[in-house]
């Protein structure tokens, strides 16, 4: 009876050791599969999805320049959350976001143009982020000429096969001494 008890105790230790080794081998394997990519541009699971996202961004730009509120809203989810250049500090939901677009487009007399620079896509499964610098050019209804660069990030989610924006963030740096937005900054020239 004593020998059987020792064997069971020994068997439990061996079983625990096997579980421990298996767990550690699995953790090392999982860690090697999820290690950070060597380049930020490699954080895209699918070049096909990246291409679709960039094409969608270009269509969004064209829609923006057409100043069509109805068409621009097709790029967003109903529960959109945005941090935009204008007040308030955040826009929540489709209705509030639509009102923002109406006000924004009414600010400009004539055409408005956008230029994108340094667009970078990150994509994993049904989530993606696209970021870059955006140049806005146009003339306001009061005759003020606008030519400014902003920082922009969009978080997208693939819903029913379509990439839609769930979060939109547009900003400019500020001067903490004066409290004023720095709208005359330009992208840093790459070497």
CSV table of C-alpha atoms in Angstrom, one decimal:
chain,number,residue,atom,x,y,z
A,1,UNK,CA,0.0,0.0,0.0
A,2,UNK,CA,2.9,2.3,0.8
A,3,UNK,CA,4.6,1.6,-2.5
A,4,UNK,CA,1.4,2.4,-4.4
A,5,UNK,CA,1.1,5.8,-2.6
A,6,UNK,CA,4.7,6.7,-3.5
A,7,UNK,CA,4.1,5.8,-7.1
A,8,UNK,CA,0.9,7.9,-7.2
A,9,UNK,CA,2.8,10.8,-5.6
A,10,UNK,CA,5.6,10.3,-8.1
A,11,UNK,CA,3.2,10.1,-11.0
A,12,UNK,CA,1.6,13.4,-10.0
A,13,UNK,CA,5.0,15.1,-9.9
A,14,UNK,CA,5.8,13.8,-13.3
A,15,UNK,CA,2.4,14.9,-14.6
A,16,UNK,CA,2.8,18.4,-13.2
A,17,UNK,CA,6.3,18.6,-14.7
A,18,UNK,CA,4.9,17.7,-18.1
A,19,UNK,CA,2.2,20.3,-17.8
A,20,UNK,CA,4.7,22.9,-16.7
A,21,UNK,CA,7.1,22.1,-19.6
A,22,UNK,CA,4.2,22.0,-22.1
A,23,UNK,CA,2.9,25.4,-20.9
A,24,UNK,CA,6.3,27.0,-21.2
A,25,UNK,CA,6.9,25.6,-24.6
A,26,UNK,CA,3.5,26.9,-25.7
A,27,UNK,CA,4.1,30.3,-24.2
A,28,UNK,CA,7.5,30.6,-26.0
A,29,UNK,CA,5.9,29.5,-29.3
A,30,UNK,CA,3.0,32.0,-28.8
A,31,UNK,CA,5.4,34.8,-28.0
A,32,UNK,CA,7.5,34.1,-31.1
A,33,UNK,CA,4.3,34.3,-33.2
A,34,UNK,CA,3.2,37.6,-31.7
A,35,UNK,CA,6.5,39.3,-31.5
A,36,UNK,CA,6.7,42.9,-32.7
A,37,UNK,CA,7.2,43.2,-36.4
A,38,UNK,CA,10.7,44.5,-37.4
A,39,UNK,CA,9.0,47.3,-39.3
A,40,UNK,CA,5.8,49.3,-38.6
A,41,UNK,CA,4.8,48.6,-42.2
A,42,UNK,CA,4.7,44.9,-41.6
A,43,UNK,CA,1.8,45.2,-39.2
A,44,UNK,CA,-0.7,44.3,-41.9
A,45,UNK,CA,-2.1,40.9,-42.1
A,46,UNK,CA,-3.4,41.3,-45.6
A,47,UNK,CA,-1.9,43.4,-48.4
A,48,UNK,CA,-5.3,43.0,-50.2
A,49,UNK,CA,-7.1,44.6,-47.2
A,50,UNK,CA,-4.5,47.3,-47.0
A,51,UNK,CA,-5.1,48.2,-50.6
A,52,UNK,CA,-8.9,48.2,-50.0
A,53,UNK,CA,-8.5,50.5,-47.0
A,54,UNK,CA,-6.3,53.0,-49.0
A,55,UNK,CA,-8.7,53.0,-51.9
A,56,UNK,CA,-11.5,53.7,-49.4
A,57,UNK,CA,-9.5,56.6,-48.0
A,58,UNK,CA,-9.1,58.0,-51.5
A,59,UNK,CA,-12.9,57.7,-52.1
A,60,UNK,CA,-13.5,59.4,-48.8
A,61,UNK,CA,-11.2,62.3,-49.9
A,62,UNK,CA,-13.1,62.7,-53.1
A,63,UNK,CA,-16.4,62.7,-51.2
A,64,UNK,CA,-15.0,65.3,-48.7
A,65,UNK,CA,-14.1,67.6,-51.6
A,66,UNK,CA,-17.6,67.2,-53.1
A,67,UNK,CA,-19.0,68.5,-49.7
A,68,UNK,CA,-21.8,66.0,-49.7
A,69,UNK,CA,-23.0,65.4,-46.1
A,70,UNK,CA,-25.1,62.4,-47.1
A,71,UNK,CA,-22.3,60.7,-48.9
A,72,UNK,CA,-19.6,61.4,-46.3
A,73,UNK,CA,-21.8,59.8,-43.6
A,74,UNK,CA,-21.7,56.5,-45.5
A,75,UNK,CA,-18.0,56.1,-44.4
A,76,UNK,CA,-18.9,56.0,-40.6
A,77,UNK,CA,-20.6,53.7,-38.2
A,78,UNK,CA,-23.8,54.9,-36.5
A,79,UNK,CA,-21.9,55.0,-33.1
A,80,UNK,CA,-19.0,57.1,-34.5
A,81,UNK,CA,-16.9,58.8,-31.8
A,82,UNK,CA,-14.8,61.7,-33.1
A,83,UNK,CA,-12.2,64.1,-31.8
A,84,UNK,CA,-12.3,66.9,-34.4
A,85,UNK,CA,-10.8,70.3,-34.8
A,86,UNK,CA,-14.0,72.1,-33.9
A,87,UNK,CA,-15.8,72.3,-30.6
A,88,UNK,CA,-17.1,70.4,-28.7
A,89,UNK,CA,-14.3,68.3,-27.4
A,90,UNK,CA,-15.9,65.1,-28.8
A,91,UNK,CA,-18.7,64.1,-31.2
A,92,UNK,CA,-20.7,61.0,-30.3
A,93,UNK,CA,-23.1,59.3,-32.6
A,94,UNK,CA,-24.4,59.7,-36.1
A,95,UNK,CA,-26.7,62.7,-35.5
A,96,UNK,CA,-24.0,64.9,-33.8
A,97,UNK,CA,-21.4,63.9,-36.4
A,98,UNK,CA,-23.8,64.8,-39.3
A,99,UNK,CA,-24.4,68.2,-37.7
A,100,UNK,CA,-20.7,68.8,-37.5
A,101,UNK,CA,-20.3,68.0,-41.2
A,102,UNK,CA,-23.1,70.4,-42.2
A,103,UNK,CA,-21.5,73.2,-40.2
A,104,UNK,CA,-18.0,72.4,-41.5
A,105,UNK,CA,-19.0,72.4,-45.2
A,106,UNK,CA,-21.1,75.6,-44.7
A,107,UNK,CA,-17.9,77.2,-43.4
A,108,UNK,CA,-16.3,77.0,-46.9
A,109,UNK,CA,-17.2,79.1,-50.0
A,110,UNK,CA,-16.3,77.3,-53.2
A,111,UNK,CA,-14.0,74.3,-53.4
A,112,UNK,CA,-11.9,72.6,-50.7
A,113,UNK,CA,-9.0,70.3,-51.3
A,114,UNK,CA,-7.3,67.6,-49.3
A,115,UNK,CA,-3.8,66.2,-49.7
A,116,UNK,CA,-2.6,63.1,-47.8
A,117,UNK,CA,1.0,62.4,-46.8
A,118,UNK,CA,2.6,59.5,-45.0
A,119,UNK,CA,-0.5,57.4,-44.9
A,120,UNK,CA,0.2,54.2,-42.9
A,121,UNK,CA,-2.2,51.3,-42.4
A,122,UNK,CA,-2.2,48.9,-39.5
A,123,UNK,CA,-4.6,46.0,-40.0
A,124,UNK,CA,-5.4,42.8,-38.1
A,125,UNK,CA,-8.5,40.8,-38.7
A,126,UNK,CA,-11.6,43.1,-38.8
A,127,UNK,CA,-9.8,46.1,-37.2
A,128,UNK,CA,-7.6,48.6,-38.9
A,129,UNK,CA,-6.0,52.0,-38.3
A,130,UNK,CA,-5.0,54.5,-40.9
A,131,UNK,CA,-2.9,57.5,-39.9
A,132,UNK,CA,-1.1,60.3,-41.7
A,133,UNK,CA,-0.9,64.0,-42.3
A,134,UNK,CA,-3.7,65.9,-44.1
A,135,UNK,CA,-3.4,69.2,-45.8
A,136,UNK,CA,-6.7,71.2,-46.0
A,137,UNK,CA,-6.9,74.1,-48.5
A,138,UNK,CA,-9.9,76.3,-49.2
A,139,UNK,CA,-11.5,79.7,-48.7
A,140,UNK,CA,-14.1,80.3,-45.9
A,141,UNK,CA,-17.4,82.0,-46.5
A,142,UNK,CA,-15.9,85.1,-44.8
A,143,UNK,CA,-13.0,85.2,-47.3
A,144,UNK,CA,-10.2,83.7,-45.1
A,145,UNK,CA,-7.8,81.5,-47.0
A,146,UNK,CA,-7.1,78.2,-45.2
A,147,UNK,CA,-4.0,76.2,-45.9
A,148,UNK,CA,-3.1,74.0,-43.0
A,149,UNK,CA,-1.7,70.6,-42.1
A,150,UNK,CA,-3.4,68.3,-39.5
A,151,UNK,CA,-2.6,65.0,-37.9
A,152,UNK,CA,-5.3,62.4,-38.6
A,153,UNK,CA,-6.0,58.9,-37.4
A,154,UNK,CA,-9.0,56.8,-38.3
A,155,UNK,CA,-9.9,53.5,-36.6
A,156,UNK,CA,-11.8,51.2,-38.9
A,157,UNK,CA,-13.8,48.1,-38.5
A,158,UNK,CA,-14.9,45.7,-41.2
A,159,UNK,CA,-18.6,45.3,-40.9
A,160,UNK,CA,-20.5,43.1,-43.3
A,161,UNK,CA,-17.5,43.1,-45.7
A,162,UNK,CA,-17.1,46.9,-45.6
A,163,UNK,CA,-14.5,49.0,-43.8
A,164,UNK,CA,-16.2,51.7,-41.8
A,165,UNK,CA,-14.7,54.4,-39.5
A,166,UNK,CA,-15.6,53.9,-35.9
A,167,UNK,CA,-13.2,56.6,-34.5
A,168,UNK,CA,-11.9,59.7,-36.2
A,169,UNK,CA,-9.3,62.0,-34.7
A,170,UNK,CA,-8.0,65.2,-36.3
A,171,UNK,CA,-5.7,67.6,-34.5
A,172,UNK,CA,-3.0,70.2,-34.7
A,173,UNK,CA,-0.3,70.9,-32.1
A,174,UNK,CA,-0.7,73.9,-29.8
A,175,UNK,CA,1.6,76.5,-28.2
A,176,UNK,CA,1.2,76.0,-24.5
A,177,UNK,CA,2.5,79.5,-23.7
A,178,UNK,CA,-0.1,81.3,-25.9
A,179,UNK,CA,-2.8,78.7,-25.9
A,180,UNK,CA,-3.1,79.0,-29.7
A,181,UNK,CA,-3.3,76.2,-32.3
A,182,UNK,CA,-0.2,75.9,-34.5
A,183,UNK,CA,-1.8,75.8,-37.9
A,184,UNK,CA,1.2,77.0,-39.9
A,185,UNK,CA,3.3,73.8,-39.3
A,186,UNK,CA,4.3,71.7,-42.3
A,187,UNK,CA,5.4,68.0,-42.5
A,188,UNK,CA,9.1,67.3,-41.7
A,189,UNK,CA,11.1,66.7,-44.9
A,190,UNK,CA,12.4,63.2,-45.0
A,191,UNK,CA,16.1,62.7,-45.9
